[in-house]
């Protein structure tokens, strides 16, 4: 992801409906991934020194591993935050559109201004080693331009 402008609401990198999302520069310096369990949001966030505005290309990956109660956020191949969600995600009752660069419920509040390249969604949780392999593959092709949302239902 290469963020070039942002409002105080932040910019959505990818949103699977209104159930799973990665948002950058919310409030100016927070990188977050979050998921909806039917009652509340399970979120992981990094706020200290994690602004992406005008910082060039970065590899962002979030892994929600429902089977193992894991939710991990990576920046440039390094784990920056993790939590153990108590509940599974629910895919009913909210927006259903999967979008890149804006929120899945159709809200214009979280539009991403910049470039997103090679967005991927996996049907299984990748390991930390696999995240590093993807990072290496992206950097060898002339730039770090991979964004992933990795999820297990």
PDB file of N, CA, C and O in Angstrom, residues 4 6 17 31 39 62 68 70 82-83 88 104 110 117 119 122 137 142 145:
ATOM      1  N   UNK A   4      -1.177   8.334  -0.053  1.00  0.00           N
ATOM      2  CA  UNK A   4      -0.726   9.684  -0.395  1.00  0.00           C
ATOM      3  C   UNK A   4      -1.595  10.790   0.176  1.00  0.00           C
ATOM      4  O   UNK A   4      -1.214  11.947   0.160  1.00  0.00           O
ATOM      5  N   UNK A   6      -5.101  11.305   3.294  1.00  0.00           N
ATOM      6  CA  UNK A   6      -6.025  10.626   4.198  1.00  0.00           C
ATOM      7  C   UNK A   6      -6.795  11.662   5.014  1.00  0.00           C
ATOM      8  O   UNK A   6      -6.277  12.733   5.296  1.00  0.00           O
ATOM      9  N   UNK A  17     -16.938  -7.148   3.096  1.00  0.00           N
ATOM     10  CA  UNK A  17     -18.213  -6.687   3.612  1.00  0.00           C
ATOM     11  C   UNK A  17     -17.944  -5.680   4.712  1.00  0.00           C
ATOM     12  O   UNK A  17     -16.997  -4.914   4.648  1.00  0.00           O
ATOM     13  N   UNK A  31      -2.876   2.105  12.699  1.00  0.00           N
ATOM     14  CA  UNK A  31      -3.079   1.024  11.740  1.00  0.00           C
ATOM     15  C   UNK A  31      -3.883  -0.027  12.466  1.00  0.00           C
ATOM     16  O   UNK A  31      -3.531  -0.423  13.581  1.00  0.00           O
ATOM     17  N   UNK A  39     -21.779  -9.228  17.795  1.00  0.00           N
ATOM     18  CA  UNK A  39     -22.108  -8.410  18.958  1.00  0.00           C
ATOM     19  C   UNK A  39     -21.184  -7.200  19.077  1.00  0.00           C
ATOM     20  O   UNK A  39     -21.619  -6.098  19.354  1.00  0.00           O
ATOM     21  N   UNK A  62      -2.961  -9.098   7.438  1.00  0.00           N
ATOM     22  CA  UNK A  62      -3.709  -9.424   8.650  1.00  0.00           C
ATOM     23  C   UNK A  62      -4.179 -10.864   8.533  1.00  0.00           C
ATOM     24  O   UNK A  62      -4.647 -11.291   7.486  1.00  0.00           O
ATOM     25  N   UNK A  68      -7.832 -21.286  15.632  1.00  0.00           N
ATOM     26  CA  UNK A  68      -6.847 -21.178  16.711  1.00  0.00           C
ATOM     27  C   UNK A  68      -6.981 -19.895  17.529  1.00  0.00           C
ATOM     28  O   UNK A  68      -6.074 -19.539  18.277  1.00  0.00           O
ATOM     29  N   UNK A  70      -6.738 -16.740  16.762  1.00  0.00           N
ATOM     30  CA  UNK A  70      -5.643 -15.807  16.540  1.00  0.00           C
ATOM     31  C   UNK A  70      -6.008 -14.712  15.564  1.00  0.00           C
ATOM     32  O   UNK A  70      -6.710 -14.947  14.590  1.00  0.00           O
ATOM     33  N   UNK A  82      -1.213  -8.423  17.958  1.00  0.00           N
ATOM     34  CA  UNK A  82      -1.965  -9.681  17.939  1.00  0.00           C
ATOM     35  C   UNK A  82      -2.968  -9.676  19.078  1.00  0.00           C
ATOM     36  O   UNK A  82      -2.772  -9.001  20.092  1.00  0.00           O
ATOM     37  N   UNK A  83      -4.030 -10.434  18.897  1.00  0.00           N
ATOM     38  CA  UNK A  83      -5.014 -10.641  19.947  1.00  0.00           C
ATOM     39  C   UNK A  83      -5.619 -12.027  19.765  1.00  0.00           C
ATOM     40  O   UNK A  83      -5.448 -12.648  18.718  1.00  0.00           O
ATOM     41  N   UNK A  88     -16.125 -16.345  17.121  1.00  0.00           N
ATOM     42  CA  UNK A  88     -15.983 -16.421  15.671  1.00  0.00           C
ATOM     43  C   UNK A  88     -16.595 -15.187  15.014  1.00  0.00           C
ATOM     44  O   UNK A  88     -17.430 -14.508  15.609  1.00  0.00           O
ATOM     45  N   UNK A 104     -16.579  -1.633   3.193  1.00  0.00           N
ATOM     46  CA  UNK A 104     -17.529  -2.546   2.573  1.00  0.00           C
ATOM     47  C   UNK A 104     -18.986  -2.221   2.770  1.00  0.00           C
ATOM     48  O   UNK A 104     -19.847  -2.778   2.103  1.00  0.00           O
ATOM     49  N   UNK A 110     -14.121   6.307   4.659  1.00  0.00           N
ATOM     50  CA  UNK A 110     -12.832   5.643   4.798  1.00  0.00           C
ATOM     51  C   UNK A 110     -12.145   5.398   3.457  1.00  0.00           C
ATOM     52  O   UNK A 110     -11.431   4.411   3.304  1.00  0.00           O
ATOM     53  N   UNK A 117      -1.643  -2.418  -4.559  1.00  0.00           N
ATOM     54  CA  UNK A 117      -1.272  -3.364  -5.597  1.00  0.00           C
ATOM     55  C   UNK A 117      -1.256  -4.775  -5.026  1.00  0.00           C
ATOM     56  O   UNK A 117      -0.836  -4.987  -3.897  1.00  0.00           O
ATOM     57  N   UNK A 119      -3.621  -7.031  -4.063  1.00  0.00           N
ATOM     58  CA  UNK A 119      -4.446  -7.385  -2.900  1.00  0.00           C
ATOM     59  C   UNK A 119      -4.864  -8.843  -3.020  1.00  0.00           C
ATOM     60  O   UNK A 119      -5.248  -9.304  -4.088  1.00  0.00           O
ATOM     61  N   UNK A 122      -6.955 -15.042   1.261  1.00  0.00           N
ATOM     62  CA  UNK A 122      -6.710 -16.478   1.321  1.00  0.00           C
ATOM     63  C   UNK A 122      -7.795 -17.143   2.157  1.00  0.00           C
ATOM     64  O   UNK A 122      -8.327 -16.537   3.086  1.00  0.00           O
ATOM     65  N   UNK A 137       9.055 -12.122  -2.344  1.00  0.00           N
ATOM     66  CA  UNK A 137       8.638 -12.204  -3.754  1.00  0.00           C
ATOM     67  C   UNK A 137       8.243 -10.835  -4.273  1.00  0.00           C
ATOM     68  O   UNK A 137       8.576 -10.467  -5.391  1.00  0.00           O
ATOM     69  N   UNK A 142      10.748  -5.406  -8.056  1.00  0.00           N
ATOM     70  CA  UNK A 142      10.894  -3.970  -8.271  1.00  0.00           C
ATOM     71  C   UNK A 142      10.124  -3.109  -7.295  1.00  0.00           C
ATOM     72  O   UNK A 142       9.930  -1.936  -7.524  1.00  0.00           O
ATOM     73  N   UNK A 145       4.855  -4.190  -2.905  1.00  0.00           N
ATOM     74  CA  UNK A 145       3.524  -3.753  -3.267  1.00  0.00           C
ATOM     75  C   UNK A 145       2.461  -4.795  -3.007  1.00  0.00           C
ATOM     76  O   UNK A 145       1.530  -4.914  -3.776  1.00  0.00           O
TER      77      UNK A 145
END
